Amino acid sequence: MSQRETVLGKIRRGLASAKTAEARRDAVAQRLGQHPANTVPARGHVGQQARLDLFAKMAGKVSATVERVASASDLPETVAEYLRARNLPSDLRMGADRRLADLPWEKVPQLEVKHGPSDGRDHVGLSHAFGGAAETGTLFLLSGPDNPTTLNFLPDHHVVVVRASDIVGDYETLWNRLREHSGDDVLPRTVNLITGPSRSADIEQTLLLGAHGPRALHILIVEDA
Amino acid sequence: MSAPFLSQAFKENAVDALANVELQRALGHVERGFIQKRQKAVDALPEFDALRHEARAIKDHTLSHLDLYLEAFEGKARQAGAEVHWAETAADAREAVLSICRRVGAKTVTKGKSMISEEIGLNAFLEKSEIKPIETDLGEYIIQLRGEPPSHIIAPAVHVNRDQVEADFRRVHTHLDPKRDLADPVSLLSEARATLRDMFLAADVGITGANFLVAETGSSVIVTNEGNGDLTQILPRVHIVLASIEKVVPTLEDVSTLLRVLARSATGQELSVYTTFSTGRRRPGDEDGPEETHVILLDNGRSEMLANEFREMLRCIRCGACMNHCPIYHAIGGHAYGATYVGPMGAVLAPGLFGLENTANLPNASTFCGRCESVCPVEIPLPKLMRHWREREYERHLKPAAERNGLRIWAFLARRPKLYRLATRIGLKALHPFGRRRGRFSSLPLAGGWTGHRDMPAPAKTSFIDQWKARS
Amino acid sequence: MSPENTEHTTASKPRVGLFATCLVDLFRPQVGFAAIKLIEASGCCVEVPENQTCCGQPAYNSGDRSDAAAIAKQVIAIFEDYDYVVVPSGSCAAMIARHYPELFDDAYWARRAMALSAKTYELTAFLYDVMGVRDVEAAFAGNVTYHDACSGLRELNVRDQPRELLKTVDGLAFTELKDADVCCGFGGTFCVKYPEISNAIVTKKTAAIAGSEADTLVAGDLGCLMNMAGKLQREGKHVHARHVAEVLAGMADSPAIGEAE
Ligand code: SF4
C-alpha cells in the first residue's frame, strides 16, 4: 500500500464519521465552492477616504512609509526624490508591469531603470501591488514577470505602488478580486501579503528592522479616477 | 534532533533551569513582553472573540473532513505543478526529503523555521547524509550555532541573551575581523543578514514549514517577520514544504480568519510582516521562483489523535500564546521539557508524538491554572487534555507507587464518610498540639515537598463539621 | 446586608447546602462559620450535611477517574435536594459545577450531575450574582489585596464579586495586586510533586504581595492561601492571609492563616 493510502486510511478510520460519505463530500464541495466569509473586522468598512487613512495609519504603525501621489505620471519624479532624500544610488529595478513600464521615466534621465528579477545586488526594488487591505495596512503582491518576487525581498528598499481604488477594507475583498483576476483556477505561484518592512525580535525580544528582507518599505498610493 | 527521552529528566532539568541565572534573565522577556503585546492587540480588535470561536469551528470542521480536504489540497497543488508526498512516520518524511535532495544533487539546503523539521530531527539526519542544512530564521540560526533545540515554538532562541549571541557569532564567524564592534544588537543582526545572504543565494534546495495549507487553492502558507522563509523558497531551484496533515484549512476566507487570530495571539502583531501563499512551482514566463515544489504531508501519530480524546489538540495553530502565559514555562523555560514541543501545547502534544512513557512528566507539571486555555486562539481545553494524559498514565500504572497509594488512601476515606470523620479526628488530635503554639510547621514528616520551601499552617483542633455538630 | 432580591420571604427562603471543602473542614473551620453567616444574612437558610467529605478533585486531577466518579456520586446524592449548593472555594465549586458533568457516560448520572452543577456556586458569586448582595455589614481595619485563585477566576468567572463586596467593608482599604490573575503555584498535588517549580512561582507571588503595601492578603481558596501564607511566613514577610469569607463576615479577629493563637 502506498503511504498515501496508509495515511488516508488511518484518517478515515480515525474519523469513523456518522455522516454518510455523500453528505461529507457535499459539505466539503459546498464549502470550497462557495467559500463563505467568516466575521470580517468592521474597521475596514468605511468610506474611501477613511479607508485610505486607515491603510496609511496601519502601515505607518508597522514602520512602512506612505506617500500619496496625485497622478501616476508623477511617479518617476516621486521615486527619484525618494532615492535622493535617502542618499541612495540613482538606480532601481522593476519587472515588466505596464503600469510601471509605461510611466514617463524620461522625466528623470539621471535614474537608471533596470528590469527583471533581482540577484541581490540592487538597492531599490519597485513593484506594483495587486491591492492593499486597510484593516492591517497590508499589501498584496503577485509573482510573475510583471513583478518578480525577488524584488520584494532582496533589495534594501522596497518601493510599492498601489492604486487608491485597489485599497479595500479587508483581505476577503482582495481574495474575491483575485479570484476574478486569475480566473477560477489557480493563484499565481506566490502571493505575498506584506505588512511593513522586514524585522526580527529574536535577540532579547527587541524589535530590529531589516532582518533578511528590505530595511524600508515605501508605499506610494496613486489617486486615480 | 531533540531527543524526546530528555523529558524523563524533566524534574532534574527544571531544577537546573531554576538555578540558571542567564536563563532566568531571558525568561523575563517572555513574561513581560508577549503578554502585554497580545493583550493590546486583542483589545484593539472588537471582533477578536468572535474570530476565536470561528477559528475553532473552522478547525473542527476541517478535522472532521480531513481526508477530503487533504485530497482536495493535493489535487489543486498538483494542478499547480507541485509534487505531493505522503509520509506516515518521521522516518518516511526524512527519507522523502533526502531522496529529493539526492536526486537534485543538493549540497546545502537553506531552511525556513519549521517545527516539523525539529519534530522529525531533519537537520541531524541531513548532516549524516552529508547535506548541510542552514537555518535562516535568526533565532533558529542562533540555536543551530549553539547546537541546541528551540526553547519556544515561535521564538526559538528566547532563552539566549545578547551577550551569548555575540560570543557565538565571534566563535563561528571567524572570517570576520575579530576586533569588530558587536555591542549593538543591530550589528549582530547585520552580521547574520550578510552571512546568510550568501547562503541563500548558494543553496540548492530550500525547505520551509507551513502554517496552513489551503484546500481551495493548493497553496501552502508561511508567516514570518524576517523574510527568510521567502528567500528560502524563491532563490533555490527546489522548494520543499514540510507540513503535517492537520495544517489544511478549506478556503482563503478560512485562512484569513485564522491569520487574524494567529499573529495577534503570537506576537501581538496585527499581522506578521510576510504572509506568503505559495502555489505549485514557477509558472511559464516567470523569471524567478522555484522550478520544483514538493509538499510533504506528515502524519506521525496525528491520525491516531484524530480518533481519540486528543483530537482537539489538532486545532493548534502553533501561536505560542499558551507558553507565553504559562507560569511553569515562565519558571523553567522550554528546554526543561526535553521535547520539540514545550509549554502547555507540548504537554499535550509530546505524549501523543513521542509516547506517554517518555513524557509523562509533561502533562503532570501543570497547576491547571487554565490561563493557557483562556488565551488559546482556537480554544483548545489544554488542562482537560493534560488531565486525559494523566488518566491514561493512571490506567497504565505509570504513576510512582507512593503517589498512587497516597491518592488511593485519600479516595478510599473520602468515599466512607464515617471512617473519614474518624480518621481525620485522630489526625487532627495528633497534629494539633505540635502546631498550636506557632500556628504552623516549618517541617513535617512526609510533607518535605511542602515544608522544604514554605511553612505549613497547622490544622484545626476540631474539624468544622464536628464543631458545627456540637453547636447545633 | 441589603439583599436586593426581596422575593425570598421567610416562608420561601432558599435552602442552601454548604459544601465546606476538606481544607476548611480540617484547617480553617472559621471559614465555614463565616460562610454560614454570610449566606444566612443574604436571606437563605443553611444546612451543613455532616457526611460530606471531599469533592474528589485530588483523584480527578491525578487521572483517577473512577474514584473521582464514585466520590462525585456521593456528593450528588448528599446535595441534590438543596435549592443551592454553596462552596467557599472556587476550585471545589468548579469541580462540582464544571467537572462532575464530564465524569459520567451514563445518562442517569450525567443528568443528576448536570442538575447539581446548575445550582452550585462559589460563595462570593452566590452572594453577589444569585442573592443580589451589594454590601456587607462588616468592619476591617487594614489594607487588603486580593489574589484571584485560578479555578474561580477562569472556570466560574469569579472576579468582580469579591472585590465589590470587599470594598463595602467598613475601614477596609483595597489595593489591587500586580498580576493578581497569575497562578500562585499551588495546584493541589502539583506543589508537592514539583516543589521547586511551585516554589519559584509562589516566590514571584509573595514578591508581588509584599510590593503591594497591603497588610492583608485575601483570596477565595484555602489551598492557595495556605501556599501563599506559608511562603510569606517562611520569607518573614509580615502580611496576614485570610479567606475572603472571614473578612466579609466580620470574623477576622481570630489569628490569620498559619499564625499563633
Ligand atoms: S495550543 Fe493554542 S495557544 Fe498553544 S500554541 Fe496551540 S493554538 Fe497557540
CSV table of N, CA, C and O in Angstrom, one decimal, chain B residues 106-142:
chain,number,residue,atom,x,y,z
B,106,ALA,N,21.8,18.0,-4.2
B,106,ALA,CA,22.0,19.1,-3.2
B,106,ALA,C,23.1,19.0,-2.3
B,106,ALA,O,23.3,17.9,-1.7
B,107,LYS,N,23.9,20.0,-2.1
B,107,LYS,CA,24.9,20.0,-1.1
B,107,LYS,C,24.5,20.9,0.1
B,107,LYS,O,24.8,20.5,1.3
B,108,THR,N,23.9,22.0,-0.1
B,108,THR,CA,23.4,22.8,1.0
B,108,THR,C,21.9,23.1,0.8
B,108,THR,O,21.5,23.3,-0.3
B,109,VAL,N,21.2,23.0,1.9
B,109,VAL,CA,19.8,23.4,1.9
B,109,VAL,C,19.6,24.6,2.9
B,109,VAL,O,20.1,24.5,4.0
B,110,THR,N,18.9,25.6,2.5
B,110,THR,CA,18.5,26.6,3.4
B,110,THR,C,17.2,26.2,4.0
B,110,THR,O,16.4,25.6,3.4
B,111,LYS,N,16.9,26.7,5.2
B,111,LYS,CA,15.7,26.3,5.9
B,111,LYS,C,15.0,27.4,6.5
B,111,LYS,O,15.6,28.2,7.2
B,112,GLY,N,13.7,27.6,6.2
B,112,GLY,CA,12.9,28.5,7.0
B,112,GLY,C,12.5,27.8,8.3
B,112,GLY,O,12.7,26.6,8.4
B,113,LYS,N,12.0,28.5,9.2
B,113,LYS,CA,11.6,27.9,10.5
B,113,LYS,C,10.5,26.9,10.3
B,113,LYS,O,9.5,27.2,9.8
B,114,SER,N,10.8,25.7,10.8
B,114,SER,CA,9.8,24.6,10.7
B,114,SER,C,9.8,23.7,11.9
B,114,SER,O,10.8,23.1,12.2
B,115,MET,N,8.7,23.7,12.6
B,115,MET,CA,8.7,22.8,13.8
B,115,MET,C,8.6,21.4,13.4
B,115,MET,O,9.1,20.5,14.1
B,116,ILE,N,8.1,21.1,12.2
B,116,ILE,CA,8.0,19.7,11.7
B,116,ILE,C,9.5,19.2,11.5
B,116,ILE,O,9.8,18.1,11.8
B,117,SER,N,10.3,20.1,11.0
B,117,SER,CA,11.7,19.7,10.8
B,117,SER,C,12.3,19.3,12.1
B,117,SER,O,13.1,18.4,12.2
B,118,GLU,N,12.0,20.1,13.2
B,118,GLU,CA,12.5,19.8,14.5
B,118,GLU,C,11.9,18.4,15.0
B,118,GLU,O,12.6,17.6,15.5
B,119,GLU,N,10.6,18.3,14.7
B,119,GLU,CA,9.9,17.1,15.2
B,119,GLU,C,10.6,15.8,14.6
B,119,GLU,O,10.7,14.8,15.3
B,120,ILE,N,10.9,15.9,13.3
B,120,ILE,CA,11.5,14.7,12.7
B,120,ILE,C,13.0,14.6,12.7
B,120,ILE,O,13.6,13.7,12.2
B,121,GLY,N,13.6,15.6,13.4
B,121,GLY,CA,15.1,15.6,13.5
B,121,GLY,C,15.8,15.7,12.2
B,121,GLY,O,16.7,15.0,11.9
B,122,LEU,N,15.3,16.6,11.3
B,122,LEU,CA,15.8,16.6,10.0
B,122,LEU,C,17.3,17.0,9.9
B,122,LEU,O,18.0,16.5,9.1
B,123,ASN,N,17.6,18.1,10.6
B,123,ASN,CA,19.0,18.6,10.5
B,123,ASN,C,20.1,17.5,10.7
B,123,ASN,O,21.0,17.4,9.9
B,124,ALA,N,19.9,16.8,11.8
B,124,ALA,CA,20.9,15.8,12.2
B,124,ALA,C,21.0,14.8,11.1
B,124,ALA,O,22.0,14.3,10.7
B,125,PHE,N,19.8,14.4,10.6
B,125,PHE,CA,19.7,13.4,9.5
B,125,PHE,C,20.4,13.8,8.2
B,125,PHE,O,21.2,13.1,7.6
B,126,LEU,N,20.1,15.1,7.9
B,126,LEU,CA,20.8,15.6,6.6
B,126,LEU,C,22.3,15.6,6.8
B,126,LEU,O,23.0,15.3,5.9
B,127,GLU,N,22.7,16.1,7.9
B,127,GLU,CA,24.2,16.2,8.2
B,127,GLU,C,24.8,14.8,8.0
B,127,GLU,O,25.9,14.7,7.4
B,128,LYS,N,24.2,13.8,8.6
B,128,LYS,CA,24.7,12.5,8.5
B,128,LYS,C,24.8,12.0,7.0
B,128,LYS,O,25.6,11.2,6.6
B,129,SER,N,23.9,12.6,6.2
B,129,SER,CA,23.8,12.2,4.8
B,129,SER,C,24.7,13.2,4.0
B,129,SER,O,24.5,13.3,2.8
B,130,GLU,N,25.5,13.9,4.7
B,130,GLU,CA,26.4,14.9,4.0
B,130,GLU,C,25.7,16.0,3.2
B,130,GLU,O,26.2,16.4,2.2
B,131,ILE,N,24.6,16.4,3.7
B,131,ILE,CA,24.0,17.6,3.2
B,131,ILE,C,23.9,18.6,4.3
B,131,ILE,O,23.6,18.3,5.4
B,132,LYS,N,24.3,19.9,3.9
B,132,LYS,CA,24.4,20.9,5.0
B,132,LYS,C,23.2,21.7,5.1
B,132,LYS,O,22.8,22.4,4.2
B,133,PRO,N,22.5,21.5,6.3
B,133,PRO,CA,21.3,22.4,6.5
B,133,PRO,C,21.6,23.7,7.1
B,133,PRO,O,22.4,23.7,8.1
B,134,ILE,N,21.1,24.8,6.6
B,134,ILE,CA,21.4,26.1,7.2
B,134,ILE,C,20.1,26.7,7.6
B,134,ILE,O,19.2,27.0,6.8
B,135,GLU,N,19.9,26.9,8.9
B,135,GLU,CA,18.7,27.6,9.4
B,135,GLU,C,18.9,29.1,9.1
B,135,GLU,O,19.9,29.7,9.4
B,136,THR,N,17.8,29.7,8.7
B,136,THR,CA,17.9,31.1,8.3
B,136,THR,C,17.1,32.0,9.1
B,136,THR,O,17.3,33.2,9.1
B,137,ASP,N,16.1,31.5,9.9
B,137,ASP,CA,15.4,32.4,10.8
B,137,ASP,C,16.5,32.8,11.9
B,137,ASP,O,17.2,31.9,12.3
B,138,LEU,N,16.5,34.0,12.2
B,138,LEU,CA,17.6,34.5,13.1
B,138,LEU,C,17.7,33.6,14.4
B,138,LEU,O,18.8,33.2,14.8
B,139,GLY,N,16.5,33.4,15.0
B,139,GLY,CA,16.5,32.6,16.2
B,139,GLY,C,17.0,31.2,16.0
B,139,GLY,O,17.8,30.6,16.8
B,140,GLU,N,16.5,30.6,14.9
B,140,GLU,CA,16.9,29.2,14.6
B,140,GLU,C,18.4,29.2,14.2
B,140,GLU,O,19.1,28.2,14.6
B,141,TYR,N,18.9,30.2,13.6
B,141,TYR,CA,20.3,30.3,13.2
B,141,TYR,C,21.2,30.3,14.5
B,141,TYR,O,22.1,29.6,14.6
B,142,ILE,N,20.7,31.1,15.4
B,142,ILE,CA,21.5,31.2,16.7
B,142,ILE,C,21.5,29.9,17.4
B,142,ILE,O,22.6,29.4,17.8
